[in-house]
PDB file of C-alpha atoms and ligand atoms in Angstrom:
ATOM      1  CA  MET S 112      12.572   5.747  25.668  1.00  0.00           C
ATOM      2  CA  LYS S 113      12.465   7.445  22.247  1.00  0.00           C
ATOM      3  CA  PRO S 114       9.994   5.678  19.916  1.00  0.00           C
ATOM      4  CA  GLN S 115      11.752   3.892  17.066  1.00  0.00           C
ATOM      5  CA  ALA S 116      11.886   5.636  13.700  1.00  0.00           C
ATOM      6  CA  VAL S 117       9.431   4.765  10.937  1.00  0.00           C
ATOM      7  CA  GLU S 118      10.054   4.742   7.207  1.00  0.00           C
ATOM      8  CA  ALA S 119       7.366   4.307   4.569  1.00  0.00           C
ATOM      9  CA  ILE S 120       7.533   2.335   1.318  1.00  0.00           C
ATOM     10  CA  ILE S 121       5.268   2.928  -1.663  1.00  0.00           C
ATOM     11  CA  PRO S 122       5.402   0.347  -4.449  1.00  0.00           C
ATOM     12  CA  ALA S 123       4.503   2.400  -7.537  1.00  0.00           C
ATOM     13  CA  ALA S 124       6.280   0.509 -10.301  1.00  0.00           C
ATOM     14  CA  GLY S 125       3.324  -1.455 -11.654  1.00  0.00           C
ATOM     15  CA  ARG S 126       2.343  -1.168 -15.297  1.00  0.00           C
ATOM     16  CA  GLY S 127      -1.287  -0.504 -14.454  1.00  0.00           C
ATOM     17  CA  GLU S 128      -2.337  -2.220 -17.679  1.00  0.00           C
ATOM     18  CA  ARG S 129      -5.979  -2.652 -16.613  1.00  0.00           C
ATOM     19  CA  LEU S 130      -6.385   1.131 -16.419  1.00  0.00           C
ATOM     20  CA  ASN S 131      -5.672   1.589 -20.167  1.00  0.00           C
ATOM     21  CA  SER S 132      -3.782   4.793 -19.525  1.00  0.00           C
ATOM     22  CA  LYS S 133      -0.783   6.230 -21.387  1.00  0.00           C
ATOM     23  CA  VAL S 134       0.724   7.679 -18.201  1.00  0.00           C
ATOM     24  CA  PRO S 135       1.768   5.363 -15.340  1.00  0.00           C
ATOM     25  CA  LYS S 136      -1.178   4.746 -12.999  1.00  0.00           C
ATOM     26  CA  PRO S 137       0.220   6.644  -9.972  1.00  0.00           C
ATOM     27  CA  LEU S 138       0.572   9.737 -12.185  1.00  0.00           C
ATOM     28  CA  VAL S 139      -2.991   9.622 -13.526  1.00  0.00           C
ATOM     29  CA  ARG S 140      -4.838  12.664 -12.215  1.00  0.00           C
ATOM     30  CA  ILE S 141      -7.951  12.649 -10.079  1.00  0.00           C
ATOM     31  CA  ASP S 142      -9.201  16.211 -10.390  1.00  0.00           C
ATOM     32  CA  SER S 143      -6.098  18.363 -10.075  1.00  0.00           C
ATOM     33  CA  LYS S 144      -3.569  15.946  -8.550  1.00  0.00           C
ATOM     34  CA  PRO S 145      -1.912  12.644  -9.517  1.00  0.00           C
ATOM     35  CA  ILE S 146      -3.076   9.521  -7.648  1.00  0.00           C
ATOM     36  CA  LEU S 147       0.321   9.288  -5.920  1.00  0.00           C
ATOM     37  CA  ALA S 148       0.122  12.845  -4.549  1.00  0.00           C
ATOM     38  CA  TYR S 149      -2.936  12.029  -2.422  1.00  0.00           C
ATOM     39  CA  CYS S 150      -1.353   9.243  -0.402  1.00  0.00           C
ATOM     40  CA  LEU S 151       2.038  10.968  -0.274  1.00  0.00           C
ATOM     41  CA  GLU S 152       0.450  13.972   1.407  1.00  0.00           C
ATOM     42  CA  ALA S 153      -1.052  11.746   4.105  1.00  0.00           C
ATOM     43  CA  LEU S 154       2.308  10.052   4.732  1.00  0.00           C
ATOM     44  CA  ALA S 155       4.335  13.280   4.595  1.00  0.00           C
ATOM     45  CA  GLY S 156       1.909  14.792   7.110  1.00  0.00           C
ATOM     46  CA  ASN S 157       2.820  12.214   9.755  1.00  0.00           C
ATOM     47  CA  LYS S 158       5.714  13.483  11.855  1.00  0.00           C
ATOM     48  CA  SER S 159       6.962  10.059  12.900  1.00  0.00           C
ATOM     49  CA  ILE S 160       7.647   9.007   9.299  1.00  0.00           C
ATOM     50  CA  SER S 161      11.208  10.092   8.607  1.00  0.00           C
ATOM     51  CA  ARG S 162      11.404   9.103   4.929  1.00  0.00           C
ATOM     52  CA  ILE S 163       9.271   7.700   2.112  1.00  0.00           C
ATOM     53  CA  VAL S 164      10.919   5.295  -0.341  1.00  0.00           C
ATOM     54  CA  ILE S 165       9.016   4.928  -3.616  1.00  0.00           C
ATOM     55  CA  ALA S 166       9.637   2.151  -6.148  1.00  0.00           C
ATOM     56  CA  VAL S 167       9.176   3.370  -9.713  1.00  0.00           C
ATOM     57  CA  SER S 168       9.930   1.808 -13.085  1.00  0.00           C
ATOM     58  CA  GLU S 169      13.202   3.086 -14.509  1.00  0.00           C
ATOM     59  CA  GLU S 170      11.567   4.260 -17.752  1.00  0.00           C
ATOM     60  CA  ASN S 171       9.206   6.490 -15.765  1.00  0.00           C
ATOM     61  CA  ARG S 172      11.674   7.799 -13.178  1.00  0.00           C
ATOM     62  CA  GLU S 173      11.929  11.244 -14.767  1.00  0.00           C
ATOM     63  CA  ALA S 174       8.147  11.565 -15.056  1.00  0.00           C
ATOM     64  CA  PHE S 175       7.816  10.719 -11.342  1.00  0.00           C
ATOM     65  CA  ASN S 176      10.561  13.188 -10.435  1.00  0.00           C
ATOM     66  CA  ALA S 177       8.886  15.921 -12.443  1.00  0.00           C
ATOM     67  CA  ALA S 178       5.477  15.270 -10.847  1.00  0.00           C
ATOM     68  CA  LEU S 179       6.926  15.234  -7.328  1.00  0.00           C
ATOM     69  CA  ARG S 180       8.756  18.507  -8.029  1.00  0.00           C
ATOM     70  CA  LYS S 181       5.630  20.086  -9.442  1.00  0.00           C
ATOM     71  CA  PHE S 182       3.495  19.127  -6.455  1.00  0.00           C
ATOM     72  CA  ARG S 183       6.292  19.950  -3.968  1.00  0.00           C
ATOM     73  CA  LEU S 184       6.402  16.418  -2.631  1.00  0.00           C
ATOM     74  CA  LEU S 185      10.127  15.709  -2.841  1.00  0.00           C
ATOM     75  CA  LYS S 186      10.847  16.390   0.827  1.00  0.00           C
ATOM     76  CA  ARG S 187      11.865  13.197   2.659  1.00  0.00           C
ATOM     77  CA  VAL S 188      11.266  11.158  -0.530  1.00  0.00           C
ATOM     78  CA  SER S 189      13.693   8.767  -2.287  1.00  0.00           C
ATOM     79  CA  LEU S 190      12.999   6.982  -5.563  1.00  0.00           C
ATOM     80  CA  VAL S 191      14.338   3.484  -6.195  1.00  0.00           C
ATOM     81  CA  SER S 192      14.033   1.161  -9.186  1.00  0.00           C
ATOM     82  CA  GLY S 193      11.079  -1.191  -9.062  1.00  0.00           C
ATOM     83  CA  GLY S 194      11.180  -4.876  -9.975  1.00  0.00           C
ATOM     84  CA  GLU S 195       9.179  -7.315 -12.070  1.00  0.00           C
ATOM     85  CA  SER S 196       6.565  -7.846  -9.347  1.00  0.00           C
ATOM     86  CA  ARG S 197       5.188  -5.823  -6.434  1.00  0.00           C
ATOM     87  CA  GLN S 198       7.142  -8.098  -4.109  1.00  0.00           C
ATOM     88  CA  GLU S 199      10.415  -7.363  -5.932  1.00  0.00           C
ATOM     89  CA  SER S 200       9.684  -3.646  -5.892  1.00  0.00           C
ATOM     90  CA  VAL S 201       9.148  -3.719  -2.114  1.00  0.00           C
ATOM     91  CA  ALA S 202      12.331  -5.803  -1.711  1.00  0.00           C
ATOM     92  CA  HIS S 203      14.321  -3.115  -3.552  1.00  0.00           C
ATOM     93  CA  CYS S 204      12.898  -0.472  -1.189  1.00  0.00           C
ATOM     94  CA  LEU S 205      13.796  -2.577   1.863  1.00  0.00           C
ATOM     95  CA  GLY S 206      17.434  -2.388   0.766  1.00  0.00           C
ATOM     96  CA  GLU S 207      17.287   1.398   1.121  1.00  0.00           C
ATOM     97  CA  LEU S 208      16.035   1.572   4.709  1.00  0.00           C
ATOM     98  CA  GLY S 209      18.077   3.424   7.280  1.00  0.00           C
ATOM     99  CA  ARG S 210      19.863   1.630  10.119  1.00  0.00           C
ATOM    100  CA  ASP S 211      17.854   3.320  12.874  1.00  0.00           C
ATOM    101  CA  THR S 212      14.475   2.452  11.390  1.00  0.00           C
ATOM    102  CA  GLY S 213      12.378   0.307  13.705  1.00  0.00           C
ATOM    103  CA  PHE S 214       9.097   0.113  11.783  1.00  0.00           C
ATOM    104  CA  VAL S 215       8.162   0.038   8.107  1.00  0.00           C
ATOM    105  CA  LEU S 216       4.812   1.179   6.736  1.00  0.00           C
ATOM    106  CA  ILE S 217       3.946  -0.088   3.253  1.00  0.00           C
ATOM    107  CA  HIS S 218       1.208   1.481   1.183  1.00  0.00           C
ATOM    108  CA  ASP S 219       0.231   0.798  -2.442  1.00  0.00           C
ATOM    109  CA  ALA S 220       0.413   3.808  -4.746  1.00  0.00           C
ATOM    110  CA  ALA S 221      -2.871   2.569  -6.227  1.00  0.00           C
ATOM    111  CA  ARG S 222      -4.780   3.642  -3.059  1.00  0.00           C
ATOM    112  CA  PRO S 223      -4.938   7.437  -3.091  1.00  0.00           C
ATOM    113  CA  PHE S 224      -7.400   8.082  -0.271  1.00  0.00           C
ATOM    114  CA  LEU S 225      -5.229   7.285   2.679  1.00  0.00           C
ATOM    115  CA  SER S 226      -6.162   9.421   5.643  1.00  0.00           C
ATOM    116  CA  GLY S 227      -3.783  10.812   8.232  1.00  0.00           C
ATOM    117  CA  ARG S 228      -5.982   9.137  10.860  1.00  0.00           C
ATOM    118  CA  LEU S 229      -5.530   5.671   9.313  1.00  0.00           C
ATOM    119  CA  VAL S 230      -1.755   6.166   9.121  1.00  0.00           C
ATOM    120  CA  ALA S 231      -1.680   7.171  12.794  1.00  0.00           C
ATOM    121  CA  ASP S 232      -3.934   4.247  13.835  1.00  0.00           C
ATOM    122  CA  CYS S 233      -1.739   1.722  12.004  1.00  0.00           C
ATOM    123  CA  LEU S 234       1.467   3.105  13.523  1.00  0.00           C
ATOM    124  CA  LYS S 235      -0.027   3.124  17.014  1.00  0.00           C
ATOM    125  CA  GLU S 236      -1.144  -0.499  16.698  1.00  0.00           C
ATOM    126  CA  ALA S 237       2.189  -1.580  15.166  1.00  0.00           C
ATOM    127  CA  ARG S 238       4.040  -0.319  18.237  1.00  0.00           C
ATOM    128  CA  ILE S 239       1.841  -2.634  20.313  1.00  0.00           C
ATOM    129  CA  SER S 240       1.511  -5.713  18.059  1.00  0.00           C
ATOM    130  CA  GLY S 241       4.586  -5.515  15.806  1.00  0.00           C
ATOM    131  CA  ALA S 242       2.554  -6.387  12.692  1.00  0.00           C
ATOM    132  CA  VAL S 243      -0.685  -4.768  11.551  1.00  0.00           C
ATOM    133  CA  VAL S 244      -2.817  -4.576   8.433  1.00  0.00           C
ATOM    134  CA  CYS S 245      -6.002  -2.643   7.872  1.00  0.00           C
ATOM    135  CA  GLY S 246      -9.061  -4.087   6.219  1.00  0.00           C
ATOM    136  CA  LEU S 247     -12.843  -4.261   6.164  1.00  0.00           C
ATOM    137  CA  PRO S 248     -15.268  -7.108   6.792  1.00  0.00           C
ATOM    138  CA  ALA S 249     -16.636  -8.540   3.530  1.00  0.00           C
ATOM    139  CA  ARG S 250     -20.014  -7.083   2.604  1.00  0.00           C
ATOM    140  CA  ALA S 251     -20.856  -9.400  -0.281  1.00  0.00           C
ATOM    141  CA  THR S 252     -21.411 -13.153  -0.250  1.00  0.00           C
ATOM    142  CA  MET S 253     -18.090 -14.802  -1.021  1.00  0.00           C
ATOM    143  CA  LYS S 254     -17.754 -18.033  -2.994  1.00  0.00           C
ATOM    144  CA  ARG S 255     -14.762 -19.976  -4.210  1.00  0.00           C
ATOM    145  CA  VAL S 256     -15.179 -20.496  -7.926  1.00  0.00           C
ATOM    146  CA  GLU S 257     -13.217 -22.792 -10.211  1.00  0.00           C
ATOM    147  CA  SER S 258     -13.533 -22.745 -14.009  1.00  0.00           C
ATOM    148  CA  GLY S 259     -16.892 -20.977 -13.775  1.00  0.00           C
ATOM    149  CA  TRP S 260     -18.420 -23.334 -11.171  1.00  0.00           C
ATOM    150  CA  VAL S 261     -19.071 -22.705  -7.491  1.00  0.00           C
ATOM    151  CA  LYS S 262     -16.864 -24.903  -5.346  1.00  0.00           C
ATOM    152  CA  GLU S 263     -17.777 -23.511  -1.945  1.00  0.00           C
ATOM    153  CA  THR S 264     -19.614 -20.675  -0.181  1.00  0.00           C
ATOM    154  CA  LEU S 265     -17.356 -19.116   2.410  1.00  0.00           C
ATOM    155  CA  LYS S 266     -18.456 -18.067   5.872  1.00  0.00           C
ATOM    156  CA  ARG S 267     -18.741 -14.329   5.374  1.00  0.00           C
ATOM    157  CA  GLU S 268     -18.199 -13.455   9.033  1.00  0.00           C
ATOM    158  CA  ASP S 269     -14.634 -14.745   8.769  1.00  0.00           C
ATOM    159  CA  ILE S 270     -13.723 -12.918   5.557  1.00  0.00           C
ATOM    160  CA  TRP S 271     -12.039  -9.527   5.506  1.00  0.00           C
ATOM    161  CA  GLU S 272     -10.852  -7.597   2.507  1.00  0.00           C
ATOM    162  CA  ILE S 273      -7.344  -6.456   3.299  1.00  0.00           C
ATOM    163  CA  GLN S 274      -5.995  -3.051   2.334  1.00  0.00           C
ATOM    164  CA  THR S 275      -2.773  -1.167   2.786  1.00  0.00           C
ATOM    165  CA  PRO S 276      -1.238   0.430   4.870  1.00  0.00           C
ATOM    166  CA  GLN S 277       0.439  -2.519   6.498  1.00  0.00           C
ATOM    167  CA  VAL S 278       3.065  -1.837   9.184  1.00  0.00           C
ATOM    168  CA  PHE S 279       5.699  -4.212  10.541  1.00  0.00           C
ATOM    169  CA  ARG S 280       8.688  -4.206  12.804  1.00  0.00           C
ATOM    170  CA  LYS S 281      11.600  -3.855  10.402  1.00  0.00           C
ATOM    171  CA  ASP S 282      13.475  -6.956  11.617  1.00  0.00           C
ATOM    172  CA  MET S 283      10.368  -9.095  11.103  1.00  0.00           C
ATOM    173  CA  LEU S 284       9.708  -7.779   7.607  1.00  0.00           C
ATOM    174  CA  LEU S 285      13.333  -8.184   6.496  1.00  0.00           C
ATOM    175  CA  LYS S 286      13.345 -11.753   7.778  1.00  0.00           C
ATOM    176  CA  ALA S 287      10.097 -12.613   5.966  1.00  0.00           C
ATOM    177  CA  TYR S 288      11.301 -11.115   2.686  1.00  0.00           C
ATOM    178  CA  ALA S 289      14.657 -12.910   2.917  1.00  0.00           C
ATOM    179  CA  LYS S 290      13.175 -16.272   3.858  1.00  0.00           C
ATOM    180  CA  PHE S 291      10.279 -16.364   1.392  1.00  0.00           C
ATOM    181  CA  LYS S 292      11.904 -14.806  -1.685  1.00  0.00           C
ATOM    182  CA  ASN S 293      10.601 -17.636  -3.829  1.00  0.00           C
ATOM    183  CA  ILE S 294       7.010 -17.562  -2.643  1.00  0.00           C
ATOM    184  CA  SER S 295       4.897 -15.106  -4.543  1.00  0.00           C
ATOM    185  CA  ALA S 296       2.624 -12.899  -2.453  1.00  0.00           C
ATOM    186  CA  THR S 297       0.227 -10.081  -3.250  1.00  0.00           C
ATOM    187  CA  ASP S 298       0.698  -8.361   0.091  1.00  0.00           C
ATOM    188  CA  ASP S 299       3.458  -8.095   2.692  1.00  0.00           C
ATOM    189  CA  ALA S 300       1.547  -9.578   5.601  1.00  0.00           C
ATOM    190  CA  SER S 301       1.224 -12.943   3.869  1.00  0.00           C
ATOM    191  CA  LEU S 302       5.023 -13.316   4.011  1.00  0.00           C
ATOM    192  CA  VAL S 303       5.170 -12.208   7.655  1.00  0.00           C
ATOM    193  CA  GLU S 304       2.346 -14.664   8.504  1.00  0.00           C
ATOM    194  CA  ARG S 305       4.537 -17.480   7.157  1.00  0.00           C
ATOM    195  CA  LEU S 306       7.063 -16.720   9.898  1.00  0.00           C
ATOM    196  CA  GLY S 307       4.348 -17.721  12.358  1.00  0.00           C
ATOM    197  CA  VAL S 308       3.907 -14.112  13.504  1.00  0.00           C
ATOM    198  CA  LYS S 309       0.400 -13.022  14.529  1.00  0.00           C
ATOM    199  CA  VAL S 310      -0.796 -10.123  12.410  1.00  0.00           C
ATOM    200  CA  LYS S 311      -3.322  -7.700  13.911  1.00  0.00           C
ATOM    201  CA  VAL S 312      -6.171  -6.428  11.714  1.00  0.00           C
ATOM    202  CA  ILE S 313      -7.651  -2.980  12.307  1.00  0.00           C
ATOM    203  CA  LYS S 314     -10.529  -1.316  10.526  1.00  0.00           C
ATOM    204  CA  GLY S 315      -9.511   0.435   7.304  1.00  0.00           C
ATOM    205  CA  SER S 316     -11.704   2.829   5.355  1.00  0.00           C
ATOM    206  CA  TYR S 317     -14.357   2.462   2.645  1.00  0.00           C
ATOM    207  CA  TYR S 318     -12.752   5.450   0.934  1.00  0.00           C
ATOM    208  CA  ASN S 319      -9.396   3.660   0.791  1.00  0.00           C
ATOM    209  CA  ILE S 320     -10.193   2.058  -2.578  1.00  0.00           C
ATOM    210  CA  LYS S 321      -7.667   0.468  -4.900  1.00  0.00           C
ATOM    211  CA  ILE S 322      -7.646   1.922  -8.369  1.00  0.00           C
ATOM    212  CA  THR S 323      -7.355  -0.868 -10.881  1.00  0.00           C
ATOM    213  CA  THR S 324      -9.772  -0.337 -13.767  1.00  0.00           C
ATOM    214  CA  PRO S 325     -11.243   2.792 -15.418  1.00  0.00           C
ATOM    215  CA  GLU S 326     -14.494   2.267 -13.425  1.00  0.00           C
ATOM    216  CA  ASP S 327     -12.559   2.882 -10.206  1.00  0.00           C
ATOM    217  CA  LEU S 328     -11.732   6.389 -11.436  1.00  0.00           C
ATOM    218  CA  VAL S 329     -15.451   7.223 -11.426  1.00  0.00           C
ATOM    219  CA  PHE S 330     -15.624   6.413  -7.693  1.00  0.00           C
ATOM    220  CA  ALA S 331     -12.289   8.118  -7.079  1.00  0.00           C
ATOM    221  CA  LYS S 332     -13.528  11.400  -8.533  1.00  0.00           C
ATOM    222  CA  ALA S 333     -16.528  11.289  -6.204  1.00  0.00           C
ATOM    223  CA  ILE S 334     -14.388  10.469  -3.174  1.00  0.00           C
ATOM    224  CA  ALA S 335     -11.952  13.292  -3.988  1.00  0.00           C
ATOM    225  CA  LYS S 336     -14.831  15.725  -3.554  1.00  0.00           C
ATOM    226  CA  GLN S 337     -15.441  14.602   0.038  1.00  0.00           C
ATOM    227  CA  ALA S 338     -13.807  16.840   2.620  1.00  0.00           C
ATOM    228  CA  ASP S 339     -13.546  14.144   5.302  1.00  0.00           C
ATOM    229  CA  VAL S 340     -11.641  11.421   3.422  1.00  0.00           C
TER     230      VAL S 340
HETATM  231  O1  C5P D  74      -0.363  -5.194  -9.314  1.00  0.00           O
HETATM  232  P1  C5P D  74      -0.967  -4.847  -8.006  1.00  0.00           P
HETATM  233  O2  C5P D  74      -2.365  -4.341  -8.134  1.00  0.00           O
HETATM  234  O3  C5P D  74      -0.812  -5.854  -6.927  1.00  0.00           O
HETATM  235  O4  C5P D  74      -0.122  -3.571  -7.528  1.00  0.00           O
HETATM  236  C1  C5P D  74      -0.153  -3.069  -6.238  1.00  0.00           C
HETATM  237  C2  C5P D  74       0.899  -1.983  -6.121  1.00  0.00           C
HETATM  238  O5  C5P D  74       2.172  -2.544  -6.402  1.00  0.00           O
HETATM  239  C3  C5P D  74       0.695  -0.824  -7.092  1.00  0.00           C
HETATM  240  O6  C5P D  74       0.841   0.400  -6.395  1.00  0.00           O
HETATM  241  C4  C5P D  74       1.779  -1.039  -8.135  1.00  0.00           C
HETATM  242  O7  C5P D  74       2.284   0.150  -8.704  1.00  0.00           O
HETATM  243  C5  C5P D  74       2.860  -1.739  -7.337  1.00  0.00           C
HETATM  244  N1  C5P D  74       3.743  -2.592  -8.172  1.00  0.00           N
HETATM  245  C6  C5P D  74       5.121  -2.355  -8.170  1.00  0.00           C
HETATM  246  N2  C5P D  74       5.942  -3.107  -8.976  1.00  0.00           N
HETATM  247  C7  C5P D  74       5.447  -4.056  -9.783  1.00  0.00           C
HETATM  248  C8  C5P D  74       4.045  -4.321  -9.795  1.00  0.00           C
HETATM  249  C9  C5P D  74       3.216  -3.585  -8.967  1.00  0.00           C
HETATM  250  O8  C5P D  74       5.595  -1.481  -7.442  1.00  0.00           O
HETATM  251  N3  C5P D  74       6.279  -4.717 -10.587  1.00  0.00           N
END
């Protein structure tokens, strides 16, 4: 049987306020390329991904178009209008998916160093489990803190820091987004979990950092120099 088609979604419509940059965060350059170009190359390089739907803010649409043209990344890419939150932006992208799509991979534009290997690993696992996220076991001691006071020290062995990509069967993801519209979530798996679906966790990458503040750009520049990202 032919494996079901995969489409990718990149929410890239955030304001990126904590980066203090004039250009939208995904278009900030690390060395010679915008942040978005790095992860797009990894996704475009995977033959089973038929299309990449990117949510951008309407005011920046032309800037995104220009950057994608310049870096020759427009092939198999569609831009849609983002929403007020990440969740709304992803929901807008879901509305654009093709009928034959069986699986959806979601990856935050804020994580440039997505490797082709990690994309392939996530897709392989999704075809087995139906729902997969990547992540890494916590390395630091984790405490729950309220108003500046420690409430609890968590059992580190049980704590994982979750990254994107996250891949889901399309029917499952559409159901979760429709059912939990009013519950705010910072990742897609948390909505799918609410359906009672078991979500598989596979090992992500230490290079797959999320760029949030200007300090992250210091690490990003160092990572960009590594050949084996
Ligand atoms: O804000 P947060 O760090 O959770 O953003 C994660 C990703 O979601 C980023 O790539 C950002 O561009 C995207 N996002 C979006 N639409 C929003 C807010 C965030 O696409 N309204």
